[in-house]
């Protein structure tokens, strides 16, 4: 039976293909309609993200065809739309510049190579069950990182809508140069951008259902064509190639160390962003998301993206929202979206040549504003100022040292924060409510009283090398509080201790010796298998009261309080 089940799992069709079994004529019609709406949102942002990376804008539309189609078939979340992402596209663009790639063709090759690299790393990580890598960027740190990217992105695009191009440097250097050259604004381009920016933001604020980017693109094309804005100094996209992307293996002649660093960083950010999108929308429709399967799905989509002249994609929140809100049920939504865009660039590429480049910058600026999560920051200020400080620190790091290096800072801050929390976990002393046997935190329940002759100590973490000194110091402090009182038992509540190692034994032996000097017996209650196992394998088991670990504090209290006086030697089993 187990062999058959394993065989079935190996040859199980991907979730995207399985979802197509649900199709009926009415569902198919609804999904195709939803896909067309998704494509209307994907086209302007695809153009904008390609422009951001310094590759021909048609490449942004390619990123909305092949990878979307592939993920729709092989992805693990039929409801999820993939595509270009603001943060990921920004990092890819920065990486291409770091590689020294200047010409459009070089940048296309580089972006495609990165996509394949991200795809390979994602698949390997998924097969190795490394879906937890998304946790390397905690929500507060990710909030700060995305906000930093948003601020940096806004400045880079404002320079395009004003035609004040800043020299290379960090954010602060570029901002200073920009403000010193405000007199050089190209007012026609800037005025056009301001009008459409106000329109987009107004739609977002008052009527989000209006497809503002689509209307902006169409209206600006008509204005550009009708008033011949090119003659007035407004830069447009120019002639675009028509037709579908062809298969091509990109070149891989890049600095290997820089390439690997960029691929790992982009994989981390794209997966973190994509999994947050997938989980958020899955929760709204009562679905579950497997991070490891998503890694594989994203990986396959990115490999095909790179092989067809495109760049890294991940979960796309705006397009997923459109798909779900439009009644999409199956992966046919993604398929119809990809087909729609393929038809548009095949037969309607010419009108896009009139699109002002500044309009793409306006769309990106609006998207960048959405990356700055004021609500989360305000919430953190209220409940955890330390985490709010980490948000600000991450923002400054991204702006000061750059987007790519900012990832390292963000991950380092996350790990440092996690280590700091683990190094000083919460702890408490337990007592009982009057006339009951219910154990509660003495500090949180004013009416609770200590158990006579007992100290009951709860340490809310496993004892490991980075918190062993803290554990010992806390125990020493507690013993000093009860010095001179008739304490016979020190009960360690190990209910949350999941693991044990040499540091665990060292700390508990040190506690045992301190207790023996005051004629107090050490009692250990509860604890998970690994914690219990390492104690049973050591000499410590012969030193603790009862020579065993009690199943709970309550059971330990029942057994030890049956003795009128605590023995001076370790207790023996009854």
XYZ file of C-alpha atoms in Angstrom:
574
model
C 0.000 0.000 0.000
C 2.821 2.419 0.912
C 4.641 1.569 -2.337
C 1.513 2.294 -4.377
C 0.982 5.589 -2.549
C 4.573 6.619 -3.196
C 4.242 5.613 -6.854
C 1.047 7.691 -7.102
C 2.729 10.758 -5.575
C 5.681 10.554 -7.962
C 3.468 10.461 -11.041
C 0.804 12.860 -9.784
C -0.056 15.609 -12.244
C 0.880 19.192 -11.238
C -1.816 21.176 -9.433
C -2.240 23.557 -12.364
C -3.048 20.756 -14.802
C -5.285 18.999 -12.240
C -7.305 22.179 -11.780
C -8.317 22.058 -15.455
C -10.413 19.002 -14.635
C -12.851 21.371 -12.923
C -13.612 23.149 -16.179
C -17.180 23.431 -17.350
C -18.370 25.740 -20.152
C -19.421 28.408 -17.618
C -16.184 28.161 -15.584
C -14.084 28.229 -18.760
C -15.854 31.379 -19.975
C -15.377 33.027 -16.572
C -11.686 32.058 -16.444
C -10.977 33.311 -19.970
C -12.645 36.619 -19.102
C -10.566 36.846 -15.909
C -7.406 36.088 -17.905
C -8.118 38.947 -20.310
C -8.525 41.306 -17.336
C -5.258 40.024 -15.840
C -3.468 40.715 -19.129
C -4.751 44.288 -19.134
C -3.027 44.822 -15.777
C 0.090 42.849 -16.737
C 0.917 44.762 -19.937
C 1.651 48.211 -18.436
C 3.597 46.830 -15.478
C 5.517 44.429 -17.737
C 6.589 47.332 -19.925
C 7.500 49.379 -16.851
C 9.613 46.669 -15.207
C 11.555 46.021 -18.405
C 12.243 49.747 -18.673
C 13.407 49.692 -15.053
C 15.962 46.966 -15.794
C 17.343 48.717 -18.847
C 16.216 46.058 -21.328
C 13.924 46.603 -24.347
C 10.357 46.982 -23.082
C 9.132 44.109 -25.261
C 11.070 41.804 -22.924
C 8.668 42.825 -20.157
C 5.787 41.496 -22.220
C 7.691 38.273 -22.919
C 7.858 37.849 -19.115
C 4.055 37.863 -19.102
C 3.724 35.057 -21.657
C 5.945 31.961 -21.415
C 6.576 31.910 -17.615
C 2.905 32.671 -16.906
C 1.812 29.857 -19.217
C 4.327 27.402 -17.712
C 3.430 28.241 -14.104
C -0.274 27.914 -14.922
C 0.422 24.299 -15.926
C 3.144 23.264 -13.465
C 2.656 25.602 -10.495
C 1.324 24.392 -7.161
C -1.230 27.201 -6.733
C -3.755 27.395 -9.609
C -5.075 30.704 -8.262
C -1.645 32.417 -8.263
C -0.492 34.626 -11.133
C 3.241 35.038 -11.687
C 5.030 37.834 -13.465
C 7.548 40.652 -13.060
C 7.850 42.094 -9.560
C 9.008 45.549 -8.499
C 11.646 44.508 -5.983
C 12.924 41.577 -8.027
C 13.130 43.606 -11.246
C 15.008 46.342 -9.415
C 17.548 43.869 -8.028
C 18.006 42.240 -11.434
C 18.660 45.661 -12.962
C 21.203 46.497 -10.266
C 22.898 43.118 -10.793
C 23.175 43.643 -14.559
C 24.848 46.992 -13.942
C 27.201 45.364 -11.412
C 28.163 42.825 -14.104
C 29.210 45.723 -16.328
C 26.523 44.988 -18.948
C 25.709 48.169 -20.862
C 24.148 47.336 -24.227
C 20.509 46.176 -24.455
C 21.510 42.826 -25.944
C 24.021 42.193 -23.145
C 21.419 43.046 -20.521
C 18.844 40.748 -22.159
C 21.356 37.892 -22.066
C 22.284 38.681 -18.464
C 18.667 38.903 -17.280
C 17.853 35.596 -18.981
C 20.905 33.923 -17.417
C 19.906 35.170 -13.971
C 16.361 33.834 -14.479
C 17.707 30.384 -15.333
C 20.074 30.513 -12.355
C 17.217 31.509 -10.039
C 15.116 28.703 -11.510
C 17.772 26.053 -10.926
C 18.477 27.216 -7.365
C 14.730 27.343 -6.620
C 14.134 23.788 -7.827
C 17.114 22.446 -5.870
C 15.959 24.326 -2.755
C 12.427 22.988 -3.182
C 13.595 19.392 -3.563
C 15.799 19.789 -0.473
C 12.760 21.079 1.481
C 14.303 24.501 1.999
C 11.014 26.378 1.796
C 11.785 27.857 5.207
C 14.290 30.221 3.522
C 11.418 32.690 3.250
C 11.726 33.068 7.031
C 15.229 34.520 6.611
C 13.483 37.804 5.935
C 11.053 38.379 8.785
C 7.980 40.491 8.097
C 9.402 43.651 9.790
C 12.729 43.312 7.976
C 11.003 42.620 4.663
C 8.845 45.686 5.303
C 11.962 47.817 5.704
C 13.717 46.250 2.733
C 10.769 46.791 0.384
C 10.316 50.335 1.667
C 13.977 51.039 0.956
C 13.595 49.671 -2.559
C 10.444 51.756 -2.991
C 12.182 54.991 -1.983
C 15.216 54.241 -4.145
C 12.967 53.302 -7.056
C 10.975 56.523 -6.779
C 14.109 58.626 -7.043
C 15.386 56.666 -10.048
C 12.076 57.150 -11.879
C 11.629 60.792 -10.880
C 14.881 61.482 -12.686
C 13.244 60.091 -15.848
C 10.022 62.114 -15.604
C 12.023 65.294 -14.956
C 14.880 64.419 -17.380
C 17.407 65.224 -14.630
C 19.674 62.207 -14.858
C 21.814 61.610 -11.786
C 25.362 60.134 -11.837
C 26.145 56.771 -10.167
C 26.229 56.797 -6.387
C 24.143 55.903 -3.355
C 20.656 57.270 -2.790
C 21.764 60.257 -0.731
C 24.382 61.348 -3.268
C 21.898 61.057 -6.119
C 19.186 62.911 -4.180
C 21.598 65.776 -3.448
C 22.562 66.021 -7.128
C 18.891 65.967 -8.151
C 17.895 68.824 -5.854
C 20.853 70.904 -7.009
C 19.682 70.582 -10.626
C 15.942 71.175 -10.297
C 16.274 74.152 -12.640
C 16.803 71.704 -15.541
C 13.362 70.031 -15.361
C 11.794 69.211 -18.727
C 8.417 70.741 -17.995
C 6.364 69.116 -20.764
C 7.437 65.604 -19.759
C 7.050 66.435 -16.072
C 3.565 67.962 -16.537
C 2.384 64.933 -18.516
C 3.690 62.628 -15.779
C 2.084 64.643 -12.963
C -1.352 64.557 -14.602
C -1.345 60.801 -15.038
C 0.226 60.206 -11.631
C -2.620 62.105 -9.961
C -5.108 60.108 -12.037
C -3.597 56.748 -11.031
C -3.404 57.604 -7.335
C -6.939 58.989 -7.339
C -8.229 55.766 -8.862
C -6.353 53.703 -6.293
C -7.748 55.807 -3.448
C -11.333 56.323 -4.579
C -12.092 53.523 -7.060
C -9.512 50.678 -7.064
C -11.609 48.668 -9.504
C -10.758 51.134 -12.306
C -7.800 49.791 -14.364
C -5.864 53.049 -14.032
C -2.548 51.839 -15.558
C -4.354 50.526 -18.649
C -6.300 53.755 -19.126
C -3.100 55.739 -18.563
C -1.222 53.797 -21.247
C -4.034 54.112 -23.797
C -4.662 57.807 -23.106
C -0.972 58.730 -23.205
C -0.512 56.840 -26.507
C -3.406 58.806 -28.019
C -2.004 62.097 -26.713
C 1.479 61.272 -27.953
C 0.155 60.320 -31.398
C -2.378 63.164 -31.677
C -0.063 65.988 -30.533
C 3.182 64.487 -31.849
C 4.815 64.836 -28.442
C 8.133 63.561 -29.773
C 8.525 66.880 -31.590
C 8.298 68.602 -28.182
C 11.096 66.573 -26.592
C 8.991 63.813 -25.016
C 10.819 60.486 -25.243
C 8.703 57.549 -26.455
C 9.333 53.819 -26.682
C 9.850 53.841 -30.429
C 9.416 50.910 -32.759
C 8.896 47.549 -31.037
C 9.485 44.130 -32.563
C 6.324 42.111 -33.098
C 5.922 38.385 -32.692
C 6.631 35.838 -29.986
C 9.960 35.197 -28.245
C 12.124 32.404 -29.634
C 14.016 29.716 -27.759
C 17.640 30.611 -27.002
C 20.141 29.542 -24.365
C 21.698 32.766 -22.999
C 25.419 33.286 -22.599
C 26.945 32.744 -19.160
C 30.191 34.702 -19.379
C 29.763 36.665 -16.137
C 31.925 36.990 -12.995
C 31.053 33.688 -11.338
C 31.158 34.976 -7.751
C 29.013 38.003 -8.511
C 26.631 35.873 -10.556
C 26.119 33.323 -7.762
C 25.656 36.085 -5.162
C 23.078 37.813 -7.367
C 21.191 34.564 -8.083
C 20.993 33.601 -4.405
C 19.913 37.104 -3.374
C 17.257 37.309 -6.101
C 16.018 33.800 -5.274
C 15.607 34.791 -1.633
C 13.739 37.990 -2.410
C 11.606 36.567 -5.231
C 10.577 33.554 -3.171
C 9.917 35.625 -0.038
C 7.789 38.043 -2.049
C 6.069 35.258 -3.979
C 5.289 33.093 -0.962
C 3.846 36.054 0.946
C 1.598 36.778 -2.041
C 0.599 33.105 -2.361
C -0.126 32.678 1.343
C -2.038 35.952 1.606
C -4.413 35.126 -1.253
C -4.633 31.444 -0.277
C -5.947 32.505 3.137
C -8.729 34.546 1.528
C -10.036 31.531 -0.418
C -9.388 28.868 2.208
C -6.389 27.214 0.534
C -3.023 26.039 1.846
C 0.375 26.797 0.298
C 3.383 24.457 0.378
C 6.557 26.563 0.282
C 8.667 23.731 -1.124
C 6.260 23.084 -3.997
C 6.101 26.821 -4.710
C 9.892 26.899 -4.984
C 9.749 24.175 -7.640
C 6.893 25.923 -9.464
C 8.689 29.268 -9.483
C 11.863 27.481 -10.547
C 10.304 25.840 -13.602
C 8.663 29.125 -14.637
C 11.962 31.009 -14.348
C 13.962 28.453 -16.334
C 11.507 28.727 -19.217
C 11.475 32.503 -18.789
C 15.252 32.633 -19.266
C 15.152 30.283 -22.233
C 12.682 32.562 -24.021
C 14.404 35.956 -23.777
C 12.865 37.025 -20.489
C 13.733 37.645 -16.841
C 12.944 36.540 -13.285
C 9.292 36.290 -12.274
C 7.529 35.578 -8.991
C 4.068 35.749 -7.448
C 2.297 38.914 -8.630
C -0.102 40.385 -6.088
C -2.035 42.817 -8.299
C -2.597 40.244 -11.063
C -3.537 37.528 -8.550
C -6.053 39.899 -6.953
C -7.598 40.611 -10.365
C -7.772 36.878 -11.156
C -9.511 35.997 -7.884
C -11.824 39.017 -7.813
C -12.828 38.335 -11.410
C -14.059 34.889 -10.461
C -11.088 32.864 -11.718
C -11.232 29.231 -10.625
C -8.531 27.320 -12.498
C -5.146 27.726 -14.154
C -6.987 28.598 -17.371
C -6.855 32.204 -16.092
C -3.059 32.266 -16.452
C -3.183 30.449 -19.789
C -5.730 32.885 -21.275
C -3.756 35.858 -19.912
C -0.571 34.627 -21.617
C -2.399 33.957 -24.893
C -4.027 37.416 -24.822
C -0.670 39.187 -24.429
C 0.867 36.987 -27.141
C -1.889 38.079 -29.551
C -1.453 41.755 -28.629
C 2.304 41.879 -29.250
C 1.834 39.913 -32.492
C -0.815 42.172 -34.018
C -0.818 45.445 -32.027
C 2.834 46.251 -31.254
C 2.862 49.383 -33.434
C 0.636 51.607 -31.203
C 2.926 50.931 -28.222
C 5.732 52.775 -30.024
C 3.970 56.078 -29.240
C 3.933 55.434 -25.498
C 5.983 58.079 -23.576
C 8.710 56.485 -21.459
C 7.777 58.810 -18.595
C 4.381 57.063 -18.338
C 6.120 53.809 -17.473
C 8.031 55.714 -14.783
C 4.733 57.067 -13.434
C 3.386 53.511 -13.135
C 6.581 52.443 -11.349
C 6.465 55.411 -8.969
C 2.892 54.529 -8.057
C 3.944 50.916 -7.491
C 6.923 52.064 -5.427
C 4.620 54.021 -3.122
C 2.689 50.812 -2.490
C 5.946 49.155 -1.383
C 6.120 51.522 1.573
C 3.880 49.848 4.145
C 2.993 52.700 6.484
C 0.296 50.643 8.214
C 2.720 47.914 9.308
C 5.297 50.473 10.452
C 2.673 52.333 12.491
C 1.569 49.035 14.022
C 5.154 48.126 14.941
C 5.691 51.544 16.529
C 2.744 50.788 18.758
C 3.503 47.186 19.722
C 7.267 46.721 19.214
C 9.525 49.743 18.887
C 12.541 47.474 18.570
C 11.158 45.941 15.386
C 10.153 49.393 14.134
C 13.790 50.423 14.635
C 14.892 47.407 12.559
C 12.572 48.595 9.768
C 14.274 52.013 9.751
C 17.733 50.442 9.984
C 16.999 48.228 6.982
C 15.693 51.183 4.961
C 18.837 53.191 5.668
C 21.000 50.168 4.817
C 19.332 49.718 1.428
C 19.600 53.434 0.609
C 23.174 53.744 1.828
C 24.936 50.645 0.492
C 22.577 49.654 -2.327
C 19.754 47.271 -3.118
C 21.833 44.114 -3.609
C 24.016 44.649 -0.553
C 20.894 45.638 1.371
C 19.707 42.021 1.145
C 22.759 40.913 3.112
C 22.071 43.593 5.709
C 18.399 42.590 5.905
C 19.206 38.884 6.376
C 21.923 39.708 8.911
C 19.551 41.905 10.931
C 16.883 39.171 10.825
C 19.283 36.511 12.070
C 20.734 38.855 14.686
C 17.263 39.732 15.917
C 16.276 36.061 16.071
C 19.473 35.194 17.928
C 18.909 38.047 20.379
C 15.396 36.794 21.123
C 16.637 33.223 21.536
C 19.562 34.288 23.729
C 17.198 35.858 26.271
C 13.924 33.939 26.062
C 10.980 34.676 28.296
C 10.790 32.910 31.631
C 8.534 32.949 34.668
C 7.914 31.522 38.098
C 4.723 29.563 38.555
C 2.348 29.403 41.474
C -1.228 28.387 42.214
C -4.469 30.303 42.359
C -5.993 30.194 45.868
C -8.130 27.098 46.582
C -7.175 25.517 43.233
C -4.397 23.419 41.758
C -4.152 25.546 38.638
C -0.606 26.686 37.857
C -0.242 30.271 36.632
C 2.440 32.921 36.147
C 3.075 34.598 39.504
C 3.866 37.942 37.863
C 0.724 37.994 35.756
C -1.741 36.798 38.409
C -1.578 38.983 41.545
C -3.772 36.581 43.538
C -1.574 33.563 42.832
C 0.725 32.254 45.574
C 3.918 30.177 45.441
C 3.641 26.458 46.166
C 5.004 25.883 49.723
C 8.641 24.799 49.819
C 8.847 24.880 45.997
C 10.267 27.063 43.274
C 8.600 26.276 39.961
C 10.567 27.792 37.103
C 9.463 27.894 33.456
C 12.185 28.633 30.887
C 10.488 29.188 27.531
C 13.196 27.793 25.251
C 15.582 24.900 24.901
C 18.869 25.405 26.722
C 21.561 25.737 24.035
C 24.986 27.340 23.728
C 23.801 30.912 23.089
C 21.417 31.078 26.068
C 23.051 28.761 28.622
C 24.681 31.640 30.517
C 21.383 33.506 30.604
C 19.635 30.400 31.996
C 22.261 29.957 34.713
C 22.166 33.637 35.653
C 18.368 33.632 35.889
C 18.409 30.550 38.112
C 21.063 32.169 40.331
C 18.975 35.343 40.613
C 15.869 33.369 41.588
C 17.738 31.370 44.225
C 18.989 34.617 45.777
C 15.390 35.829 46.013
C 14.472 32.813 48.151
C 17.648 32.707 50.235
C 16.854 31.948 53.884
C 13.410 30.533 53.067
C 12.535 26.833 53.609
C 12.756 25.782 49.967
C 13.078 22.023 49.401
C 12.352 21.646 45.696
C 13.340 23.455 42.524
C 11.026 22.253 39.764
C 12.157 23.035 36.228
C 9.165 23.162 33.892
C 10.712 21.916 30.629
C 7.457 21.776 28.675
C 8.798 23.945 25.822
C 12.264 22.398 25.683
C 12.414 20.530 22.382
C 16.092 19.688 22.137
C 19.187 19.148 24.227
C 22.959 19.127 23.795
C 26.151 19.445 25.805
C 25.196 22.986 26.805
C 21.937 21.657 28.249
C 23.761 19.139 30.435
C 26.390 21.651 31.494
C 23.776 24.196 32.561
C 21.620 21.679 34.433
C 24.664 20.259 36.229
C 25.630 23.771 37.264
C 22.094 24.331 38.540
C 22.197 21.001 40.392
C 25.425 21.964 42.198
C 24.016 25.363 43.170
C 20.886 23.706 44.562
C 22.861 21.068 46.462
C 24.791 23.803 48.274
C 21.423 24.992 49.640
C 19.993 21.496 50.295
C 17.430 21.883 47.524
C 16.464 19.015 45.235
C 16.288 19.460 41.454
C 13.082 18.217 39.853
C 12.545 18.175 36.088
C 9.066 17.963 34.592
C 7.887 17.537 31.017
C 10.128 18.187 27.979
C 10.214 16.762 24.470
C 11.917 13.539 23.372
C 15.334 14.933 22.395
C 15.598 16.889 25.646
C 14.620 13.863 27.732
C 16.842 11.521 25.740
C 20.079 13.403 26.318
C 19.404 13.595 30.071
C 18.665 9.863 30.286
C 21.968 9.143 28.505
C 23.971 11.223 31.016
C 24.854 10.981 34.695
C 22.436 13.821 35.382
C 19.503 11.398 35.495
C 20.963 9.919 38.705
C 21.201 13.329 40.339
C 17.725 14.703 39.838
C 14.870 13.910 42.201
C 13.269 10.551 41.480
C 15.960 9.741 38.947
C 13.400 10.436 36.278
C 11.696 13.219 34.383
C 8.083 13.667 35.453
C 5.432 13.932 32.771
C 4.145 17.255 34.087
C 4.653 19.752 36.889
C 1.338 18.686 38.422
C 2.452 15.030 38.600
C 5.801 16.079 40.052
C 4.041 18.097 42.766
C 1.799 15.173 43.703
C 4.737 12.804 44.116
C 7.221 15.029 45.917
C 4.699 16.548 48.351
C 3.914 13.057 49.655
C 7.262 13.242 51.446
C 7.292 15.145 54.713
C 10.980 15.973 54.414
C 13.128 16.071 51.294
C 15.991 13.561 51.330
C 19.541 14.802 51.150
C 20.330 12.228 48.472
C 18.514 11.847 45.156
C 15.139 10.163 45.505
C 14.627 6.577 44.406
C 11.660 5.408 42.386
C 8.720 4.344 44.545
